[in-house]
Amino acid sequence: MAELMYREALNQALAEEMERDANVFLIGEEVGRYNGAFKVSLGLLDRFGSARIIDAPISELGFAGLGVGAAMVGLRPVVEMMTWNFAILAMDQIVNNAAKLRHMSGGQLRCPIVFRGPGGAGGRLSSQHSQALEANYAHFPGLKVIAPATPADAKGMLKSAIRDENPVIMFEGERLYAIKGEVPEGEHVVPIGKADVKREGKDVSIITWSRMYYFCEEAAKQLEQEGISVEILDLRTLRPLDEEAILATVRKTNRVVIVEEGWALAGVGASVVDIIQSKAFDDLDAPVVRVTGLDVNMSYAANLENATQPDAPKIIDAVKKVLYREGA
Amino acid sequence: MSTPIPMPSLSPTMKEGKIIKWLKKVGDKVSSGEAIAEVETDKSNLEIEAYDDGVLLEIVVGEGEMAQVGAPIAHIGAKGEKVQAGKAAAPAPSAPKAEAPKAEAPKAEAPKAAAPAPAPAAAPAAGGGEGIAIPMPSLSPTMKEGKIVKWLKKEGDKVSSGEPIAEVETDKSNLEIEAYDDGTLSKIVVGEGQVATVGAPIAYIAGKAGKAAPAPAPSAPKAEAPKAAAPAPAPSAPKAEAPKAAAPAGGRVRASPLAKRMARDRGLDLSALQGSGPLGRVVKRDIEAALAKGPPAAQKPAKAPAAAARAGVRPEPQSVPISSMRRVIAQRMTEVKPGVPHFYLTVDVEMDAAMKIREEAKALESKVSVNDIIVKAAAIALRRYPKINVSLQGDHILQYATADVGIAVALEEGLITPIIRDADQKGLAAISAESRELAERARKRALKPDEYTGGSLTVSNLGMYGIDQFVAVINPPQASILAVGSVADKAVVRDGQIVARKILTVTLSCDHRVIDGAIGAEYLREFKTLLEHPMRLLF
């Protein structure tokens, strides 16, 4: 299996799907001649031409709408947002049109579109460019929301997203693009809606997704040295949530920490807690603990930026708290 | 300064002990080395001695009550001295003792606190300034709540112990609730037609003096109420059952949802547990620890069989308090079966020659049992196959240098396995005498810890019950156990002829982590050969 960067895995998925289906095209700012702001579309313009790799002007609402229209008439657009922070401009197209077309048309229209791009903190990009906005999109019926953590999942889930008959929102994690991992070649499809136990454990479950998964792994390794066995459930899909997997891990360990880059209030983790308390209440041995981004706008200063986000020490503290261990 | 006397650890497996009897009473002088109480451990009954001279200031754990090893069971000190360490609230032993622990521990309603102390203790949980709470009693095993049909007394009325005060409709029938204290009905909490969960206070009785519970008399009804088994509710009973029904009323017990579910499923009384979570919250590990020990002794059955019989109802099954010994056995067996991978080897042994030894011994007026011969053969075989004479001890294997054989002795409450040391080197008469003596003392529960710990293999014999063969569960840290059936005449083929032989079937259970099949088989072959040619026992 080839070891690829996250961005290379996405590139592979895009290329394979465009190869497979002539209706698939990519549109976004700088996706063509510049090969993508984060080089996800590297080489695709040369390979597929400007009719399918389309450089859009700075006009998120416009090209998102173009994508929705194209999907309505049978194409399969992939709309790249330079970051999800900018996609806020396109909210109306995504939320009011893409998410609802099937419903508004009484099932006569479909909207097989993928909106994708990086989310979360980048690294000293301050408050307008560092937001983990998954929860916003997970809120809307009609959308599917995915946020893979590993290159292999990134490839497999993008392929699933492109093939999906419904609009899919894909969060990629700005800091994940250079992360390397083994990626199966060719037809590697990861289903949407299935979480993944990335690490088996018995004392406590950490439920997380996207970039936070790596902090959780780091924490789990340290905790293991203290004799604490951590299970990590990578949700991968935030809408629909994989209830079965969530409940299974709760029933296994009875104690849960949820790690989320975004803010706590109305976060995805809050919905995970709701599932747990309503369907596995009798399996809980301690209140669920959440580790989230602090309830502030992201700082520019590097030290403050780090302090704002979850990290391994915070996760370790949370695990000890949920285990009622000393020092928490 | 007063000194607490902790529950001593009297055996390696002892985690808690039950006070059988106090040999001293509060106010008595005690001197170092003097026996002050009799304690039942999981293995035997022993006396606890005082380590210090002084006066017995306070008895914390009453007769029939359990205490964890290390927990204070009494305090001694100078005459008239106050007890230290949080017990300061109890100036004299006669003061309302139940209140003291309540103030300091979140485990306010734990039966331990409310359990009868030898000195007159304050009666059940005082209900704030109102007096003593009368909880909704549990009048049937399925009762979770009861409806007050009618109050037979009104607020301000005098009530005396045993007097009916209210009529209650349960899920089964209408019954009267009786007061178990004298005093004044100070407050009715649950009105007529209203429903209360079992354990929730329905009214308060103020003592004669007014607010506080009367000190002198109540100790008697309190101690006797459960025994009396009258329809009158035992004060401690509904309290103990309330959390079982997960009722928020009465004493709130902090417990995780999982712990509550586990307690409910296993019929465990949460209020009797000391939670290890924040603010004393009972969590899974506490339940597991409690399950390993069995339900607390304080959880006395509070059924009313007499009343039930009177009402023409079939008698209810009785819950019998679990003995310390059975509790430890239950815990360890649960650990052993999934924890130690067993495999089993079975062999038939021709016992004709060995049985002759018994007859010869009889002629010498020496009593030798089949089991004694088996113990000797097992020990000699252990010597010859040292690979089976081992025990897994965490990260290393202990290779024993002696052949010490345990013999399983069935007591009413469970099994104990005294050890015959160096059984390979002892004569049959010595083994016979020793095993009889050990068994005798085991039945009296008078064995010393070193007499039943150690040993590499146990012989468990059910032959006397006519059992042909069975498989036994290993008694860790031992790595094998020999299950011995009866010696019976059986038809076997010898030299092409069907002949009758005295056949004994033994099954060796081995801990596969340290003993492999071939090792077990070799051992068993040696054991068989020794018994079939008992002359070899001499070499």
PDB file of C-alpha atoms in Angstrom, chain A residues 202 252-255 280-287 323-325, chain B residues 256-262 264 276-278 281-285:
ATOM      1  CA  LYS A 202     -11.504  -1.149  27.747  1.00  0.00           C
ATOM      2  CA  LYS A 252     -17.954  -1.586  26.379  1.00  0.00           C
ATOM      3  CA  THR A 253     -16.161   0.948  28.569  1.00  0.00           C
ATOM      4  CA  ASN A 254     -18.993   2.731  30.428  1.00  0.00           C
ATOM      5  CA  ARG A 255     -17.034   5.976  30.394  1.00  0.00           C
ATOM      6  CA  ALA A 280     -27.221   4.110  27.083  1.00  0.00           C
ATOM      7  CA  PHE A 281     -27.946   5.853  30.363  1.00  0.00           C
ATOM      8  CA  ASP A 282     -27.813   2.654  32.314  1.00  0.00           C
ATOM      9  CA  ASP A 283     -24.412   1.898  30.894  1.00  0.00           C
ATOM     10  CA  LEU A 284     -22.787   5.089  32.122  1.00  0.00           C
ATOM     11  CA  ASP A 285     -20.540   4.863  35.125  1.00  0.00           C
ATOM     12  CA  ALA A 286     -19.644   8.537  35.098  1.00  0.00           C
ATOM     13  CA  PRO A 287     -20.887  11.704  33.452  1.00  0.00           C
ATOM     14  CA  LEU A 323     -12.252   7.704  35.442  1.00  0.00           C
ATOM     15  CA  TYR A 324     -12.283   9.482  38.802  1.00  0.00           C
ATOM     16  CA  ARG A 325      -8.537   9.191  38.940  1.00  0.00           C
TER      17      ARG A 325
ATOM     18  CA  SER B 256     -23.829   6.086  38.517  1.00  0.00           C
ATOM     19  CA  PRO B 257     -26.629   4.870  36.273  1.00  0.00           C
ATOM     20  CA  LEU B 258     -24.571   1.806  35.486  1.00  0.00           C
ATOM     21  CA  ALA B 259     -24.016   1.085  39.169  1.00  0.00           C
ATOM     22  CA  LYS B 260     -27.722   1.487  39.802  1.00  0.00           C
ATOM     23  CA  ARG B 261     -28.582  -0.899  37.029  1.00  0.00           C
ATOM     24  CA  MET B 262     -26.045  -3.442  38.205  1.00  0.00           C
ATOM     25  CA  ARG B 264     -30.867  -3.555  40.624  1.00  0.00           C
ATOM     26  CA  SER B 276     -15.373   5.496  45.495  1.00  0.00           C
ATOM     27  CA  GLY B 277     -16.486   8.160  43.042  1.00  0.00           C
ATOM     28  CA  PRO B 278     -16.799  11.882  43.657  1.00  0.00           C
ATOM     29  CA  ARG B 281     -20.780   8.148  44.236  1.00  0.00           C
ATOM     30  CA  VAL B 282     -21.136   4.401  43.869  1.00  0.00           C
ATOM     31  CA  VAL B 283     -19.643   3.311  40.563  1.00  0.00           C
ATOM     32  CA  LYS B 284     -19.129   0.065  38.698  1.00  0.00           C
ATOM     33  CA  ARG B 285     -15.933  -0.877  40.501  1.00  0.00           C
TER      34      ARG B 285
END
